[in-house]
PDB file of C-alpha atoms in Angstrom:
ATOM      1  CA  LEU A   1      38.207 -65.299 197.070  1.00  0.00           C
ATOM      2  CA  ILE A   2      36.909 -61.852 196.081  1.00  0.00           C
ATOM      3  CA  PRO A   3      37.511 -59.065 198.622  1.00  0.00           C
ATOM      4  CA  ARG A   4      34.305 -57.659 200.088  1.00  0.00           C
ATOM      5  CA  GLN A   5      35.037 -54.151 198.740  1.00  0.00           C
ATOM      6  CA  MET A   6      35.104 -55.445 195.149  1.00  0.00           C
ATOM      7  CA  PHE A   7      31.801 -57.243 195.687  1.00  0.00           C
ATOM      8  CA  ASP A   8      30.143 -54.086 197.041  1.00  0.00           C
ATOM      9  CA  VAL A   9      31.295 -52.059 194.015  1.00  0.00           C
ATOM     10  CA  ALA A  10      29.916 -54.683 191.621  1.00  0.00           C
ATOM     11  CA  VAL A  11      26.539 -54.662 193.398  1.00  0.00           C
ATOM     12  CA  GLN A  12      26.359 -50.846 193.327  1.00  0.00           C
ATOM     13  CA  ALA A  13      27.258 -50.785 189.610  1.00  0.00           C
ATOM     14  CA  ALA A  14      24.497 -53.296 188.840  1.00  0.00           C
ATOM     15  CA  ILE A  15      21.967 -51.216 190.770  1.00  0.00           C
ATOM     16  CA  GLY A  16      23.084 -48.089 188.913  1.00  0.00           C
ATOM     17  CA  ALA A  17      22.874 -49.919 185.580  1.00  0.00           C
ATOM     18  CA  HIS A  18      19.317 -51.015 186.358  1.00  0.00           C
ATOM     19  CA  ILE A  19      18.314 -47.483 187.329  1.00  0.00           C
ATOM     20  CA  ILE A  20      19.823 -46.074 184.125  1.00  0.00           C
ATOM     21  CA  ALA A  21      18.200 -48.730 181.928  1.00  0.00           C
ATOM     22  CA  ARG A  22      14.816 -48.168 183.572  1.00  0.00           C
ATOM     23  CA  GLY A  23      15.112 -44.402 183.240  1.00  0.00           C
ATOM     24  CA  LEU A  24      16.076 -44.500 179.575  1.00  0.00           C
ATOM     25  CA  THR A  25      13.190 -46.859 178.764  1.00  0.00           C
ATOM     26  CA  LYS A  26      10.581 -44.946 180.818  1.00  0.00           C
ATOM     27  CA  ARG A  27      10.041 -47.730 183.349  1.00  0.00           C
ATOM     28  CA  CYS A  28       9.336 -47.663 187.073  1.00  0.00           C
ATOM     29  CA  PRO A  29      12.630 -46.962 188.872  1.00  0.00           C
ATOM     30  CA  ASN A  30      11.734 -49.478 191.584  1.00  0.00           C
ATOM     31  CA  CYS A  31      10.449 -52.567 189.746  1.00  0.00           C
ATOM     32  CA  GLY A  32      11.105 -51.878 186.063  1.00  0.00           C
ATOM     33  CA  GLY A  33       7.439 -52.102 185.061  1.00  0.00           C
ATOM     34  CA  ARG A  34       6.169 -50.017 182.146  1.00  0.00           C
ATOM     35  CA  THR A  35       3.985 -48.057 184.509  1.00  0.00           C
ATOM     36  CA  ILE A  36       5.262 -44.470 184.830  1.00  0.00           C
ATOM     37  CA  PHE A  37       2.583 -43.014 182.547  1.00  0.00           C
ATOM     38  CA  VAL A  38      -1.158 -43.649 182.371  1.00  0.00           C
ATOM     39  CA  PRO A  39      -1.865 -45.711 179.229  1.00  0.00           C
ATOM     40  CA  GLY A  40      -3.431 -43.623 176.476  1.00  0.00           C
ATOM     41  CA  GLN A  41      -2.627 -40.276 178.136  1.00  0.00           C
ATOM     42  CA  TYR A  42       0.612 -38.671 176.961  1.00  0.00           C
ATOM     43  CA  PHE A  43       1.055 -36.158 179.794  1.00  0.00           C
ATOM     44  CA  LYS A  44      -0.477 -38.024 182.760  1.00  0.00           C
ATOM     45  CA  VAL A  45       1.937 -39.621 185.238  1.00  0.00           C
ATOM     46  CA  ASN A  46       0.637 -42.521 187.318  1.00  0.00           C
ATOM     47  CA  PRO A  47       0.376 -41.568 191.005  1.00  0.00           C
ATOM     48  CA  GLN A  48       1.723 -45.034 191.902  1.00  0.00           C
ATOM     49  CA  CYS A  49       3.206 -47.921 189.993  1.00  0.00           C
ATOM     50  CA  PRO A  50       0.394 -50.466 189.452  1.00  0.00           C
ATOM     51  CA  ALA A  51       2.956 -53.288 189.544  1.00  0.00           C
ATOM     52  CA  CYS A  52       4.732 -52.530 192.844  1.00  0.00           C
ATOM     53  CA  GLY A  53       2.863 -49.622 194.486  1.00  0.00           C
ATOM     54  CA  PHE A  54       5.883 -47.288 194.351  1.00  0.00           C
ATOM     55  CA  THR A  55       4.874 -43.598 194.512  1.00  0.00           C
ATOM     56  CA  ILE A  56       5.835 -42.064 191.166  1.00  0.00           C
ATOM     57  CA  GLU A  57       3.912 -38.775 191.037  1.00  0.00           C
ATOM     58  CA  ARG A  58       4.915 -36.354 193.761  1.00  0.00           C
ATOM     59  CA  ASN A  59       2.016 -33.926 193.974  1.00  0.00           C
ATOM     60  CA  ASN A  60       3.476 -31.915 196.840  1.00  0.00           C
ATOM     61  CA  ASP A  61       7.070 -31.801 195.579  1.00  0.00           C
ATOM     62  CA  GLU A  62       7.557 -29.050 193.003  1.00  0.00           C
ATOM     63  CA  GLY A  63      11.205 -30.026 192.585  1.00  0.00           C
ATOM     64  CA  PHE A  64      10.345 -33.135 190.625  1.00  0.00           C
ATOM     65  CA  TYR A  65       8.253 -31.227 188.092  1.00  0.00           C
ATOM     66  CA  LEU A  66      10.673 -28.283 187.981  1.00  0.00           C
ATOM     67  CA  GLY A  67      13.665 -30.591 187.571  1.00  0.00           C
ATOM     68  CA  SER A  68      12.151 -32.440 184.634  1.00  0.00           C
ATOM     69  CA  ALA A  69      10.980 -29.148 183.083  1.00  0.00           C
ATOM     70  CA  SER A  70      14.511 -27.735 183.400  1.00  0.00           C
ATOM     71  CA  LEU A  71      15.957 -30.879 181.851  1.00  0.00           C
ATOM     72  CA  ASN A  72      13.441 -30.606 179.010  1.00  0.00           C
ATOM     73  CA  TYR A  73      14.306 -26.929 178.475  1.00  0.00           C
ATOM     74  CA  GLY A  74      18.038 -27.647 178.399  1.00  0.00           C
ATOM     75  CA  MET A  75      17.651 -30.531 175.966  1.00  0.00           C
ATOM     76  CA  THR A  76      15.488 -28.347 173.697  1.00  0.00           C
ATOM     77  CA  ILE A  77      18.251 -25.770 173.535  1.00  0.00           C
ATOM     78  CA  VAL A  78      21.084 -28.276 173.050  1.00  0.00           C
ATOM     79  CA  LEU A  79      19.411 -30.753 170.688  1.00  0.00           C
ATOM     80  CA  CYS A  80      17.116 -28.455 168.717  1.00  0.00           C
ATOM     81  CA  LEU A  81      17.859 -24.741 168.874  1.00  0.00           C
ATOM     82  CA  VAL A  82      21.683 -24.759 168.860  1.00  0.00           C
ATOM     83  CA  PRO A  83      21.874 -26.992 165.746  1.00  0.00           C
ATOM     84  CA  ILE A  84      19.421 -24.695 163.941  1.00  0.00           C
ATOM     85  CA  MET A  85      21.460 -21.665 164.990  1.00  0.00           C
ATOM     86  CA  LEU A  86      24.673 -23.306 163.742  1.00  0.00           C
ATOM     87  CA  LEU A  87      23.070 -24.189 160.405  1.00  0.00           C
ATOM     88  CA  TRP A  88      22.016 -20.557 160.025  1.00  0.00           C
ATOM     89  CA  PHE A  89      25.384 -19.200 161.197  1.00  0.00           C
ATOM     90  CA  PHE A  90      27.313 -21.258 158.629  1.00  0.00           C
ATOM     91  CA  ASP A  91      24.835 -20.280 155.847  1.00  0.00           C
ATOM     92  CA  VAL A  92      23.469 -23.787 155.377  1.00  0.00           C
ATOM     93  CA  ILE A  93      19.909 -22.469 155.808  1.00  0.00           C
ATOM     94  CA  GLY A  94      18.463 -18.987 155.450  1.00  0.00           C
ATOM     95  CA  GLY A  95      17.353 -16.717 158.264  1.00  0.00           C
ATOM     96  CA  VAL A  96      13.614 -17.083 157.619  1.00  0.00           C
ATOM     97  CA  LEU A  97      13.819 -20.872 157.538  1.00  0.00           C
ATOM     98  CA  ALA A  98      15.958 -20.859 160.687  1.00  0.00           C
ATOM     99  CA  ALA A  99      13.393 -18.671 162.489  1.00  0.00           C
ATOM    100  CA  VAL A 100      10.519 -20.921 161.422  1.00  0.00           C
ATOM    101  CA  LEU A 101      12.383 -24.091 162.399  1.00  0.00           C
ATOM    102  CA  ALA A 102      13.390 -22.577 165.743  1.00  0.00           C
ATOM    103  CA  GLY A 103       9.808 -21.494 166.468  1.00  0.00           C
ATOM    104  CA  VAL A 104       8.342 -24.880 165.579  1.00  0.00           C
ATOM    105  CA  GLY A 105      11.156 -26.729 167.355  1.00  0.00           C
ATOM    106  CA  ALA A 106      10.806 -24.630 170.515  1.00  0.00           C
ATOM    107  CA  VAL A 107       7.173 -25.767 170.782  1.00  0.00           C
ATOM    108  CA  ALA A 108       7.284 -29.290 169.327  1.00  0.00           C
ATOM    109  CA  PHE A 109      10.515 -30.618 170.872  1.00  0.00           C
ATOM    110  CA  PRO A 110       9.491 -30.097 174.542  1.00  0.00           C
ATOM    111  CA  VAL A 111       6.142 -31.773 173.879  1.00  0.00           C
ATOM    112  CA  LEU A 112       7.761 -34.760 172.186  1.00  0.00           C
ATOM    113  CA  PHE A 113      10.487 -34.988 174.844  1.00  0.00           C
ATOM    114  CA  TYR A 114       8.107 -34.645 177.841  1.00  0.00           C
ATOM    115  CA  ARG A 115       7.926 -38.328 178.772  1.00  0.00           C
ATOM    116  CA  SER A 116      11.671 -38.822 178.462  1.00  0.00           C
ATOM    117  CA  SER A 117      12.434 -35.783 180.609  1.00  0.00           C
ATOM    118  CA  ARG A 118      10.122 -36.975 183.416  1.00  0.00           C
ATOM    119  CA  SER A 119      11.643 -40.439 183.329  1.00  0.00           C
ATOM    120  CA  TRP A 120      15.219 -39.158 183.084  1.00  0.00           C
ATOM    121  CA  TRP A 121      14.705 -36.850 186.052  1.00  0.00           C
ATOM    122  CA  LEU A 122      13.542 -39.797 188.195  1.00  0.00           C
ATOM    123  CA  MET A 123      16.558 -41.736 186.926  1.00  0.00           C
ATOM    124  CA  ASN A 124      18.930 -38.946 187.961  1.00  0.00           C
ATOM    125  CA  TYR A 125      17.366 -38.668 191.413  1.00  0.00           C
ATOM    126  CA  TYR A 126      17.569 -42.389 192.144  1.00  0.00           C
ATOM    127  CA  LEU A 127      21.110 -42.618 190.774  1.00  0.00           C
ATOM    128  CA  VAL A 128      22.092 -40.165 193.506  1.00  0.00           C
ATOM    129  CA  PHE A 129      19.833 -41.693 196.188  1.00  0.00           C
ATOM    130  CA  PRO A 130      19.379 -45.388 195.272  1.00  0.00           C
ATOM    131  CA  GLN A 131      18.796 -46.183 198.946  1.00  0.00           C
ATOM    132  CA  HIS A 132      15.410 -44.414 198.702  1.00  0.00           C
ATOM    133  CA  LEU A 133      14.029 -47.105 196.400  1.00  0.00           C
ATOM    134  CA  PRO A 134      12.016 -49.755 198.266  1.00  0.00           C
ATOM    135  CA  ALA A 135      13.716 -52.405 196.109  1.00  0.00           C
ATOM    136  CA  ASN A 136      16.995 -51.347 197.748  1.00  0.00           C
ATOM    137  CA  GLY A 137      15.567 -51.414 201.253  1.00  0.00           C
ATOM    138  CA  GLY A 138      14.401 -47.789 201.256  1.00  0.00           C
ATOM    139  CA  LYS A 139      11.167 -46.429 202.653  1.00  0.00           C
ATOM    140  CA  GLY A 140       9.942 -44.904 199.390  1.00  0.00           C
ATOM    141  CA  ARG A 141       8.177 -41.612 200.115  1.00  0.00           C
ATOM    142  CA  ALA A 142       8.455 -41.483 203.879  1.00  0.00           C
ATOM    143  CA  GLY A 143      11.706 -39.923 205.054  1.00  0.00           C
ATOM    144  CA  GLU A 144      13.197 -39.349 201.590  1.00  0.00           C
ATOM    145  CA  ASP A 145      14.059 -35.779 202.538  1.00  0.00           C
ATOM    146  CA  ASP A 146      16.466 -37.167 205.142  1.00  0.00           C
ATOM    147  CA  ASN A 147      19.026 -37.684 202.330  1.00  0.00           C
ATOM    148  CA  THR A 148      20.708 -40.445 204.252  1.00  0.00           C
TER     149      THR A 148
END
């Protein structure tokens, strides 16, 4: 027989794995449907998941936009600007080319990474508070600020 504690850990790990997989593939954190973004509109987040009704867009919660924007900003620095700076520092590329690449990268990378940053921020939130997902018995929007 498997002790109950081991079973609980395995269930939590599977829930976490689902949340991570859904976040990395830009799917609804609750049901896994490809419904976070409005089809045909790159920057428009669905207010609710059409598949399960889960509230995705949080119009009155600045933290969800600010969190994904901060994540996007950090990833732009780490994945785009620091490598360009290192290439310039070690004389692999010239200063003018580095400045042009940094300027273009500072604008293009956040635009291209927008969808991933929104999805990854939801993933991070629900990794910390998986009990808020209706699929895990949570209430969804109502009472999420209780953090219990």
